[in-house]
Amino acid sequence: MDDKNLEQNKQETQTSFMSRVVGVGFFGGLIWSTFGFIAYYLNFSKVGPALVLAPWALGKWKSQWIGQLISILIIALLSILVAIGYRYAFAKINSMWCGIVFGAALWGIVFYLLHPIFPGLEPMDTIGKNTITTTLCIYILYGVFIGYSISFEYRERFGEAHEKKQSAQSS
């Protein structure tokens, strides 16, 4: 009977952890894409969140405020997938550096690897130092937010303290 209760507790912990990862992903995408919009609006960057609509949406609306708002929501939803990927790949790594590298890698993927699918995105040599610096910093902060939040939650739920508490309850 104790084994069944422990298995049920483990399942509930896994489920609540995954819902936490989804929440971190959604709000991370929402927060940091909003900062990206602010940077775009204040002309710190030539690239706003509407970049995500560039390959699919037609018309001028996508670069206006409604397109930016819709893009922020799309990025928040895509960020859930990014957070789930981070959970399975790096959740056990408890380091701010992992989040920094993760954010920089995401920036590299978007601005170098996926560059051909974004029409209108200038090449890196002409986009400008302000845009590169601003977007890189936002991506790094996003990576640290996602990485540190998920790693902290993982450590809280599945770390040594949790195991000791579980063994003390079963004794």
Tab-separated table of N, CA and C in Angstrom:
chain	number	residue	atom	x	y	z
A	1	MET	N	0.819	-1.193	0.000
A	1	MET	CA	0.000	0.000	0.000
A	1	MET	C	0.863	1.259	0.000
A	2	ASP	N	1.994	1.226	0.720
A	2	ASP	CA	2.888	2.372	0.737
A	2	ASP	C	3.489	2.618	-0.645
A	3	ASP	N	3.822	1.522	-1.354
A	3	ASP	CA	4.390	1.676	-2.688
A	3	ASP	C	3.406	2.364	-3.631
A	4	LYS	N	2.135	2.025	-3.501
A	4	LYS	CA	1.124	2.630	-4.357
A	4	LYS	C	0.992	4.124	-4.060
A	5	ASN	N	1.011	4.493	-2.786
A	5	ASN	CA	0.931	5.910	-2.421
A	5	ASN	C	2.146	6.675	-2.917
A	6	LEU	N	3.320	6.063	-2.805
A	6	LEU	CA	4.529	6.728	-3.291
A	6	LEU	C	4.477	6.928	-4.794
A	7	GLU	N	3.990	5.926	-5.514
A	7	GLU	CA	3.864	6.035	-6.965
A	7	GLU	C	2.860	7.119	-7.335
A	8	GLN	N	1.759	7.210	-6.585
A	8	GLN	CA	0.756	8.241	-6.846
A	8	GLN	C	1.335	9.624	-6.569
A	9	ASN	N	2.077	9.775	-5.476
A	9	ASN	CA	2.718	11.057	-5.166
A	9	ASN	C	3.711	11.446	-6.252
A	10	LYS	N	4.458	10.468	-6.746
A	10	LYS	CA	5.440	10.737	-7.800
A	10	LYS	C	4.732	11.200	-9.072
A	11	GLN	N	3.608	10.564	-9.409
A	11	GLN	CA	2.847	10.945	-10.599
A	11	GLN	C	2.292	12.360	-10.451
A	12	GLU	N	1.757	12.687	-9.260
A	12	GLU	CA	1.226	14.025	-9.024
A	12	GLU	C	2.337	15.065	-9.097
A	13	THR	N	3.523	14.736	-8.574
A	13	THR	CA	4.652	15.655	-8.623
A	13	THR	C	5.080	15.890	-10.060
A	14	GLN	N	5.128	14.827	-10.864
A	14	GLN	CA	5.495	14.958	-12.281
A	14	GLN	C	4.489	15.843	-13.021
A	15	THR	N	3.186	15.620	-12.763
A	15	THR	CA	2.149	16.389	-13.430
A	15	THR	C	2.211	17.854	-13.027
A	16	SER	N	2.350	18.112	-11.736
A	16	SER	CA	2.395	19.509	-11.299
A	16	SER	C	3.686	20.180	-11.775
A	17	PHE	N	4.776	19.433	-11.864
A	17	PHE	CA	6.012	19.995	-12.380
A	17	PHE	C	5.860	20.374	-13.850
A	18	MET	N	5.227	19.527	-14.622
A	18	MET	CA	5.035	19.829	-16.044
A	18	MET	C	4.111	21.035	-16.220
A	19	SER	N	3.094	21.160	-15.391
A	19	SER	CA	2.237	22.337	-15.495
A	19	SER	C	3.010	23.600	-15.124
A	20	ARG	N	3.935	23.470	-14.196
A	20	ARG	CA	4.791	24.601	-13.823
A	20	ARG	C	5.711	24.975	-14.996
A	21	VAL	N	6.252	23.973	-15.677
A	21	VAL	CA	7.106	24.215	-16.839
A	21	VAL	C	6.314	24.933	-17.933
A	22	VAL	N	5.088	24.507	-18.164
A	22	VAL	CA	4.233	25.158	-19.164
A	22	VAL	C	3.982	26.609	-18.767
A	23	GLY	N	3.702	26.849	-17.503
A	23	GLY	CA	3.482	28.217	-17.031
A	23	GLY	C	4.715	29.087	-17.173
A	24	VAL	N	5.868	28.541	-16.807
A	24	VAL	CA	7.130	29.283	-16.950
A	24	VAL	C	7.374	29.607	-18.421
A	25	GLY	N	7.137	28.642	-19.296
A	25	GLY	CA	7.330	28.874	-20.725
A	25	GLY	C	6.412	29.951	-21.262
A	26	PHE	N	5.129	29.870	-20.914
A	26	PHE	CA	4.167	30.859	-21.417
A	26	PHE	C	4.510	32.259	-20.921
A	27	PHE	N	4.709	32.393	-19.618
A	27	PHE	CA	4.968	33.726	-19.078
A	27	PHE	C	6.361	34.237	-19.454
A	28	GLY	N	7.321	33.347	-19.604
A	28	GLY	CA	8.630	33.773	-20.094
A	28	GLY	C	8.534	34.354	-21.492
A	29	GLY	N	7.802	33.671	-22.364
A	29	GLY	CA	7.610	34.187	-23.719
A	29	GLY	C	6.831	35.485	-23.730
A	30	LEU	N	5.815	35.571	-22.879
A	30	LEU	CA	5.002	36.781	-22.798
A	30	LEU	C	5.819	37.976	-22.302
A	31	ILE	N	6.549	37.766	-21.221
A	31	ILE	CA	7.339	38.854	-20.621
A	31	ILE	C	8.442	39.329	-21.559
A	32	TRP	N	9.250	38.397	-22.052
A	32	TRP	CA	10.433	38.803	-22.814
A	32	TRP	C	10.103	39.236	-24.232
A	33	SER	N	9.019	38.742	-24.806
A	33	SER	CA	8.628	39.281	-26.110
A	33	SER	C	8.013	40.674	-25.946
A	34	THR	N	7.399	40.929	-24.794
A	34	THR	CA	6.926	42.292	-24.512
A	34	THR	C	8.109	43.241	-24.381
A	35	PHE	N	9.162	42.795	-23.713
A	35	PHE	CA	10.377	43.614	-23.655
A	35	PHE	C	10.955	43.817	-25.054
A	36	GLY	N	10.879	42.794	-25.890
A	36	GLY	CA	11.328	42.930	-27.278
A	36	GLY	C	10.515	43.963	-28.029
A	37	PHE	N	9.204	43.993	-27.784
A	37	PHE	CA	8.358	45.002	-28.420
A	37	PHE	C	8.719	46.399	-27.926
A	38	ILE	N	8.951	46.535	-26.624
A	38	ILE	CA	9.335	47.844	-26.075
A	38	ILE	C	10.642	48.313	-26.699
A	39	ALA	N	11.602	47.404	-26.811
A	39	ALA	CA	12.886	47.755	-27.443
A	39	ALA	C	12.683	48.161	-28.899
A	40	TYR	N	11.807	47.467	-29.600
A	40	TYR	CA	11.493	47.797	-30.990
A	40	TYR	C	10.795	49.161	-31.074
A	41	TYR	N	9.835	49.379	-30.203
A	41	TYR	CA	9.075	50.628	-30.198
A	41	TYR	C	9.975	51.831	-29.896
A	42	LEU	N	10.942	51.635	-28.993
A	42	LEU	CA	11.857	52.715	-28.631
A	42	LEU	C	13.072	52.807	-29.557
A	43	ASN	N	13.044	52.043	-30.651
A	43	ASN	CA	14.091	52.048	-31.677
A	43	ASN	C	15.452	51.569	-31.173
A	44	PHE	N	15.453	50.703	-30.160
A	44	PHE	CA	16.696	50.043	-29.770
A	44	PHE	C	16.988	48.874	-30.704
A	45	SER	N	15.951	48.392	-31.350
A	45	SER	CA	16.076	47.242	-32.228
A	45	SER	C	15.243	47.471	-33.490
A	46	LYS	N	15.741	46.966	-34.603
A	46	LYS	CA	14.986	47.020	-35.850
A	46	LYS	C	14.031	45.841	-35.975
A	47	VAL	N	14.131	44.889	-35.042
A	47	VAL	CA	13.358	43.648	-35.101
A	47	VAL	C	12.403	43.586	-33.913
A	48	GLY	N	11.106	43.476	-34.218
A	48	GLY	CA	10.105	43.338	-33.180
A	48	GLY	C	9.559	41.921	-33.143
A	49	PRO	N	8.643	41.664	-32.224
A	49	PRO	CA	8.054	40.328	-32.133
A	49	PRO	C	7.337	39.887	-33.409
A	50	ALA	N	6.892	40.830	-34.237
A	50	ALA	CA	6.180	40.479	-35.465
A	50	ALA	C	7.051	39.709	-36.455
A	51	LEU	N	8.326	39.582	-36.156
A	51	LEU	CA	9.204	38.759	-36.993
A	51	LEU	C	8.650	37.345	-37.133
A	52	VAL	N	7.987	36.862	-36.091
A	52	VAL	CA	7.442	35.505	-36.109
A	52	VAL	C	6.326	35.358	-37.152
A	53	LEU	N	5.670	36.444	-37.508
A	53	LEU	CA	4.600	36.395	-38.516
A	53	LEU	C	5.109	36.535	-39.949
A	54	ALA	N	6.331	36.997	-40.102
A	54	ALA	CA	6.863	37.327	-41.425
A	54	ALA	C	6.730	36.210	-42.458
A	55	PRO	N	7.034	34.965	-42.143
A	55	PRO	CA	6.944	33.938	-43.187
A	55	PRO	C	5.519	33.577	-43.594
A	56	TRP	N	4.520	33.871	-42.754
A	56	TRP	CA	3.179	33.360	-43.013
A	56	TRP	C	2.139	34.427	-43.305
A	57	ALA	N	2.161	35.523	-42.602
A	57	ALA	CA	1.096	36.521	-42.747
A	57	ALA	C	1.402	37.494	-43.881
A	58	LEU	N	0.356	37.869	-44.571
A	58	LEU	CA	0.483	38.848	-45.635
A	58	LEU	C	-0.160	40.152	-45.187
A	59	GLY	N	0.317	41.234	-45.715
A	59	GLY	CA	-0.284	42.527	-45.422
A	59	GLY	C	0.551	43.368	-44.484
A	60	LYS	N	0.149	44.612	-44.413
A	60	LYS	CA	0.880	45.579	-43.600
A	60	LYS	C	0.523	45.485	-42.117
A	61	TRP	N	-0.609	44.870	-41.789
A	61	TRP	CA	-1.078	44.797	-40.414
A	61	TRP	C	-0.095	44.108	-39.479
A	62	LYS	N	0.697	43.174	-40.019
A	62	LYS	CA	1.602	42.410	-39.154
A	62	LYS	C	2.706	43.267	-38.554
A	63	SER	N	3.047	44.392	-39.172
A	63	SER	CA	4.075	45.261	-38.600
A	63	SER	C	3.472	46.377	-37.749
A	64	GLN	N	2.146	46.465	-37.713
A	64	GLN	CA	1.490	47.456	-36.875
A	64	GLN	C	1.263	46.887	-35.482
A	65	TRP	N	0.659	47.665	-34.597
A	65	TRP	CA	0.535	47.256	-33.200
A	65	TRP	C	-0.259	45.970	-33.030
A	66	ILE	N	-1.296	45.736	-33.834
A	66	ILE	CA	-2.089	44.506	-33.707
A	66	ILE	C	-1.249	43.282	-34.075
A	67	GLY	N	-0.420	43.419	-35.092
A	67	GLY	CA	0.480	42.330	-35.466
A	67	GLY	C	1.503	42.053	-34.379
A	68	GLN	N	1.983	43.115	-33.744
A	68	GLN	CA	2.949	42.945	-32.650
A	68	GLN	C	2.296	42.223	-31.465
A	69	LEU	N	1.055	42.605	-31.127
A	69	LEU	CA	0.353	41.955	-30.004
A	69	LEU	C	0.056	40.484	-30.297
A	70	ILE	N	-0.398	40.209	-31.503
A	70	ILE	CA	-0.653	38.812	-31.883
A	70	ILE	C	0.652	38.025	-31.850
A	71	SER	N	1.731	38.643	-32.289
A	71	SER	CA	3.039	37.983	-32.275
A	71	SER	C	3.507	37.682	-30.853
A	72	ILE	N	3.252	38.593	-29.928
A	72	ILE	CA	3.619	38.353	-28.531
A	72	ILE	C	2.900	37.112	-28.015
A	73	LEU	N	1.619	36.959	-28.337
A	73	LEU	CA	0.871	35.765	-27.913
A	73	LEU	C	1.393	34.500	-28.595
A	74	ILE	N	1.721	34.592	-29.871
A	74	ILE	CA	2.275	33.437	-30.586
A	74	ILE	C	3.618	33.026	-29.974
A	75	ILE	N	4.450	34.004	-29.666
A	75	ILE	CA	5.748	33.705	-29.058
A	75	ILE	C	5.549	33.072	-27.684
A	76	ALA	N	4.571	33.548	-26.917
A	76	ALA	CA	4.292	32.955	-25.607
A	76	ALA	C	3.891	31.489	-25.754
A	77	LEU	N	3.107	31.170	-26.771
A	77	LEU	CA	2.708	29.775	-27.000
A	77	LEU	C	3.882	28.931	-27.488
A	78	LEU	N	4.690	29.481	-28.388
A	78	LEU	CA	5.879	28.748	-28.844
A	78	LEU	C	6.874	28.545	-27.713
A	79	SER	N	6.894	29.483	-26.792
A	79	SER	CA	7.804	29.403	-25.666
A	79	SER	C	7.493	28.212	-24.759
A	80	ILE	N	6.250	27.774	-24.758
A	80	ILE	CA	5.890	26.570	-23.994
A	80	ILE	C	6.690	25.384	-24.520
A	81	LEU	N	6.784	25.264	-25.830
A	81	LEU	CA	7.557	24.161	-26.420
A	81	LEU	C	9.040	24.287	-26.081
A	82	VAL	N	9.547	25.511	-26.087
A	82	VAL	CA	10.950	25.749	-25.737
A	82	VAL	C	11.196	25.330	-24.286
A	83	ALA	N	10.275	25.689	-23.397
A	83	ALA	CA	10.427	25.347	-21.979
A	83	ALA	C	10.368	23.833	-21.768
A	84	ILE	N	9.495	23.163	-22.480
A	84	ILE	CA	9.422	21.700	-22.362
A	84	ILE	C	10.720	21.073	-22.866
A	85	GLY	N	11.248	21.605	-23.953
A	85	GLY	CA	12.539	21.114	-24.446
A	85	GLY	C	13.641	21.331	-23.433
A	86	TYR	N	13.654	22.495	-22.801
A	86	TYR	CA	14.661	22.772	-21.763
A	86	TYR	C	14.480	21.817	-20.595
A	87	ARG	N	13.254	21.542	-20.229
A	87	ARG	CA	12.974	20.635	-19.104
A	87	ARG	C	13.608	19.265	-19.339
A	88	TYR	N	13.436	18.727	-20.532
A	88	TYR	CA	13.960	17.393	-20.809
A	88	TYR	C	15.457	17.386	-21.093
A	89	ALA	N	15.993	18.483	-21.562
A	89	ALA	CA	17.415	18.500	-21.915
A	89	ALA	C	18.315	18.998	-20.781
A	90	PHE	N	17.878	20.027	-20.054
A	90	PHE	CA	18.804	20.702	-19.147
A	90	PHE	C	18.282	20.945	-17.731
A	91	ALA	N	17.135	20.433	-17.359
A	91	ALA	CA	16.547	20.762	-16.052
A	91	ALA	C	17.453	20.374	-14.887
A	92	LYS	N	18.245	19.348	-15.041
A	92	LYS	CA	19.108	18.896	-13.943
A	92	LYS	C	20.326	19.786	-13.731
A	93	ILE	N	20.602	20.647	-14.690
A	93	ILE	CA	21.766	21.534	-14.579
A	93	ILE	C	21.343	22.785	-13.825
A	94	ASN	N	21.917	22.978	-12.664
A	94	ASN	CA	21.540	24.112	-11.827
A	94	ASN	C	22.612	25.188	-11.925
A	95	SER	N	22.580	25.913	-13.026
A	95	SER	CA	23.575	26.949	-13.246
A	95	SER	C	22.986	28.061	-14.098
A	96	MET	N	23.318	29.276	-13.718
A	96	MET	CA	22.881	30.420	-14.509
A	96	MET	C	23.537	30.385	-15.889
A	97	TRP	N	24.744	29.852	-15.974
A	97	TRP	CA	25.477	29.798	-17.247
A	97	TRP	C	24.766	28.941	-18.272
A	98	CYS	N	24.085	27.915	-17.806
A	98	CYS	CA	23.332	27.075	-18.737
A	98	CYS	C	22.223	27.897	-19.393
A	99	GLY	N	21.534	28.732	-18.620
A	99	GLY	CA	20.500	29.599	-19.171
A	99	GLY	C	21.063	30.639	-20.120
A	100	ILE	N	22.236	31.174	-19.783
A	100	ILE	CA	22.881	32.165	-20.654
A	100	ILE	C	23.232	31.533	-22.000
A	101	VAL	N	23.846	30.376	-21.956
A	101	VAL	CA	24.214	29.676	-23.189
A	101	VAL	C	22.960	29.277	-23.966
A	102	PHE	N	21.931	28.834	-23.253
A	102	PHE	CA	20.676	28.449	-23.892
A	102	PHE	C	20.058	29.639	-24.630
A	103	GLY	N	20.004	30.802	-23.974
A	103	GLY	CA	19.453	32.000	-24.606
A	103	GLY	C	20.270	32.439	-25.806
A	104	ALA	N	21.592	32.414	-25.670
A	104	ALA	CA	22.459	32.786	-26.793
A	104	ALA	C	22.294	31.801	-27.954
A	105	ALA	N	22.139	30.522	-27.635
A	105	ALA	CA	21.926	29.518	-28.688
A	105	ALA	C	20.591	29.752	-29.401
A	106	LEU	N	19.548	30.092	-28.646
A	106	LEU	CA	18.263	30.407	-29.280
A	106	LEU	C	18.388	31.610	-30.209
A	107	TRP	N	19.118	32.618	-29.748
A	107	TRP	CA	19.340	33.801	-30.584
A	107	TRP	C	20.045	33.393	-31.875
A	108	GLY	N	21.067	32.565	-31.755
A	108	GLY	CA	21.793	32.095	-32.935
A	108	GLY	C	20.903	31.309	-33.878
A	109	ILE	N	20.036	30.490	-33.315
A	109	ILE	CA	19.115	29.711	-34.150
A	109	ILE	C	18.184	30.641	-34.921
A	110	VAL	N	17.610	31.627	-34.229
A	110	VAL	CA	16.649	32.527	-34.883
A	110	VAL	C	17.333	33.429	-35.902
A	111	PHE	N	18.466	34.026	-35.536
A	111	PHE	CA	19.061	35.047	-36.395
A	111	PHE	C	20.050	34.494	-37.422
A	112	TYR	N	20.509	33.284	-37.251
A	112	TYR	CA	21.422	32.696	-38.244
A	112	TYR	C	20.795	31.496	-38.948
A	113	LEU	N	20.375	30.502	-38.173
A	113	LEU	CA	19.871	29.273	-38.771
A	113	LEU	C	18.528	29.488	-39.478
A	114	LEU	N	17.616	30.216	-38.834
A	114	LEU	CA	16.290	30.440	-39.414
A	114	LEU	C	16.203	31.724	-40.243
A	115	HIS	N	17.300	32.417	-40.398
A	115	HIS	CA	17.320	33.680	-41.143
A	115	HIS	C	16.683	33.579	-42.524
A	116	PRO	N	16.918	32.512	-43.276
A	116	PRO	CA	16.329	32.442	-44.631
A	116	PRO	C	14.795	32.420	-44.651
A	117	ILE	N	14.143	31.978	-43.582
A	117	ILE	CA	12.676	31.920	-43.636
A	117	ILE	C	12.016	33.241	-43.236
A	118	PHE	N	12.805	34.217	-42.781
A	118	PHE	CA	12.247	35.506	-42.376
A	118	PHE	C	12.520	36.558	-43.441
A	119	PRO	N	11.556	36.780	-44.330
A	119	PRO	CA	11.756	37.813	-45.350
A	119	PRO	C	11.803	39.191	-44.687
A	120	GLY	N	12.659	40.010	-45.154
A	120	GLY	CA	12.765	41.360	-44.606
A	120	GLY	C	13.744	41.487	-43.451
A	121	LEU	N	14.232	40.382	-42.932
A	121	LEU	CA	15.234	40.447	-41.865
A	121	LEU	C	16.585	40.702	-42.512
A	122	GLU	N	17.171	41.815	-42.129
A	122	GLU	CA	18.448	42.200	-42.725
A	122	GLU	C	19.545	41.217	-42.339
A	123	PRO	N	20.565	41.077	-43.183
A	123	PRO	CA	21.713	40.239	-42.815
A	123	PRO	C	22.432	40.804	-41.596
A	124	MET	N	23.146	39.964	-40.897
A	124	MET	CA	23.809	40.362	-39.659
A	124	MET	C	24.815	41.500	-39.862
A	125	ASP	N	25.448	41.574	-41.010
A	125	ASP	CA	26.442	42.628	-41.217
A	125	ASP	C	25.811	43.999	-41.486
A	126	THR	N	24.503	44.044	-41.756
A	126	THR	CA	23.845	45.332	-41.991
A	126	THR	C	22.750	45.649	-40.979
A	127	ILE	N	22.438	44.735	-40.111
A	127	ILE	CA	21.315	44.939	-39.187
A	127	ILE	C	21.625	45.975	-38.106
A	128	GLY	N	22.874	46.111	-37.759
A	128	GLY	CA	23.269	47.137	-36.794
A	128	GLY	C	23.638	46.568	-35.437
A	129	LYS	N	24.608	47.216	-34.820
A	129	LYS	CA	25.091	46.756	-33.515
A	129	LYS	C	24.032	46.897	-32.429
A	130	ASN	N	23.228	47.941	-32.500
A	130	ASN	CA	22.182	48.125	-31.487
A	130	ASN	C	21.176	46.983	-31.509
A	131	THR	N	20.754	46.597	-32.700
A	131	THR	CA	19.792	45.500	-32.824
A	131	THR	C	20.406	44.193	-32.353
A	132	ILE	N	21.626	43.930	-32.758
A	132	ILE	CA	22.290	42.687	-32.342
A	132	ILE	C	22.424	42.646	-30.822
A	133	THR	N	22.935	43.711	-30.236
A	133	THR	CA	23.139	43.749	-28.788
A	133	THR	C	21.825	43.635	-28.035
A	134	THR	N	20.828	44.399	-28.445
A	134	THR	CA	19.540	44.392	-27.753
A	134	THR	C	18.867	43.038	-27.839
A	135	THR	N	18.783	42.481	-29.041
A	135	THR	CA	18.100	41.189	-29.185
A	135	THR	C	18.869	40.075	-28.485
A	136	LEU	N	20.189	40.099	-28.572
A	136	LEU	CA	20.990	39.081	-27.885
A	136	LEU	C	20.769	39.152	-26.376
A	137	CYS	N	20.747	40.350	-25.827
A	137	CYS	CA	20.521	40.506	-24.384
A	137	CYS	C	19.136	40.012	-23.982
A	138	ILE	N	18.129	40.314	-24.790
A	138	ILE	CA	16.772	39.857	-24.474
A	138	ILE	C	16.697	38.335	-24.534
A	139	TYR	N	17.323	37.737	-25.526
A	139	TYR	CA	17.333	36.272	-25.623
A	139	TYR	C	18.090	35.650	-24.450
A	140	ILE	N	19.187	36.251	-24.041
A	140	ILE	CA	19.941	35.724	-22.901
A	140	ILE	C	19.106	35.824	-21.627
A	141	LEU	N	18.458	36.956	-21.420
A	141	LEU	CA	17.602	37.100	-20.242
A	141	LEU	C	16.444	36.108	-20.278
A	142	TYR	N	15.893	35.885	-21.452
A	142	TYR	CA	14.841	34.877	-21.605
A	142	TYR	C	15.380	33.483	-21.251
A	143	GLY	N	16.563	33.157	-21.749
A	143	GLY	CA	17.162	31.859	-21.447
A	143	GLY	C	17.433	31.679	-19.968
A	144	VAL	N	17.908	32.725	-19.309
A	144	VAL	CA	18.154	32.650	-17.865
A	144	VAL	C	16.835	32.497	-17.121
A	145	PHE	N	15.817	33.215	-17.540
A	145	PHE	CA	14.503	33.109	-16.905
A	145	PHE	C	13.968	31.682	-17.005
A	146	ILE	N	13.962	31.145	-18.209
A	146	ILE	CA	13.461	29.786	-18.434
A	146	ILE	C	14.336	28.775	-17.695
A	147	GLY	N	15.640	28.879	-17.904
A	147	GLY	CA	16.563	27.903	-17.339
A	147	GLY	C	16.579	27.895	-15.828
A	148	TYR	N	16.697	29.050	-15.228
A	148	TYR	CA	16.796	29.101	-13.775
A	148	TYR	C	15.473	28.725	-13.124
A	149	SER	N	14.361	29.141	-13.704
A	149	SER	CA	13.047	28.806	-13.141
A	149	SER	C	12.797	27.306	-13.183
A	150	ILE	N	13.077	26.695	-14.307
A	150	ILE	CA	12.822	25.260	-14.446
A	150	ILE	C	13.803	24.452	-13.601
A	151	SER	N	15.066	24.833	-13.586
A	151	SER	CA	16.048	24.108	-12.781
A	151	SER	C	15.752	24.242	-11.294
A	152	PHE	N	15.335	25.422	-10.866
A	152	PHE	CA	14.976	25.624	-9.461
A	152	PHE	C	13.796	24.745	-9.088
A	153	GLU	N	12.768	24.749	-9.921
A	153	GLU	CA	11.590	23.932	-9.650
A	153	GLU	C	11.939	22.448	-9.653
A	154	TYR	N	12.798	22.043	-10.566
A	154	TYR	CA	13.228	20.647	-10.620
A	154	TYR	C	13.954	20.265	-9.331
A	155	ARG	N	14.848	21.120	-8.904
A	155	ARG	CA	15.602	20.847	-7.677
A	155	ARG	C	14.673	20.800	-6.464
A	156	GLU	N	13.676	21.665	-6.417
A	156	GLU	CA	12.732	21.683	-5.305
A	156	GLU	C	11.886	20.411	-5.266
A	157	ARG	N	11.495	19.928	-6.408
A	157	ARG	CA	10.598	18.775	-6.452
A	157	ARG	C	11.316	17.433	-6.448
A	158	PHE	N	12.471	17.377	-7.067
A	158	PHE	CA	13.127	16.087	-7.248
A	158	PHE	C	14.521	16.035	-6.646
A	159	GLY	N	14.927	17.065	-5.938
A	159	GLY	CA	16.268	17.108	-5.370
A	159	GLY	C	16.398	16.262	-4.118
A	160	GLU	N	17.543	16.384	-3.461
A	160	GLU	CA	17.839	15.594	-2.268
A	160	GLU	C	16.862	15.862	-1.132
A	161	ALA	N	16.475	17.110	-0.940
A	161	ALA	CA	15.561	17.446	0.152
A	161	ALA	C	14.222	16.741	-0.039
A	162	HIS	N	13.756	16.660	-1.280
A	162	HIS	CA	12.496	15.984	-1.572
A	162	HIS	C	12.616	14.491	-1.283
A	163	GLU	N	13.734	13.900	-1.673
A	163	GLU	CA	13.938	12.475	-1.430
A	163	GLU	C	14.009	12.178	0.063
A	164	LYS	N	14.681	13.046	0.814
A	164	LYS	CA	14.759	12.850	2.265
A	164	LYS	C	13.387	12.978	2.903
A	165	LYS	N	12.594	13.923	2.424
A	165	LYS	CA	11.252	14.099	2.973
A	165	LYS	C	10.389	12.883	2.670
A	166	GLN	N	10.489	12.354	1.473
A	166	GLN	CA	9.716	11.178	1.088
A	166	GLN	C	10.108	9.974	1.935
A	167	SER	N	11.409	9.786	2.159
A	167	SER	CA	11.845	8.633	2.957
A	167	SER	C	11.453	8.800	4.424
A	168	ALA	N	11.438	10.032	4.928
A	168	ALA	CA	11.022	10.279	6.312
A	168	ALA	C	9.527	10.030	6.474
A	169	GLN	N	8.726	10.366	5.450
A	169	GLN	CA	7.275	10.142	5.535
A	169	GLN	C	6.953	8.653	5.467
A	170	SER	N	7.711	7.896	4.720
A	170	SER	CA	7.407	6.474	4.581
A	170	SER	C	7.907	5.662	5.790
A	171	SER	N	8.777	6.228	6.598
A	171	SER	CA	9.293	5.496	7.775
A	171	SER	C	8.367	5.549	8.929
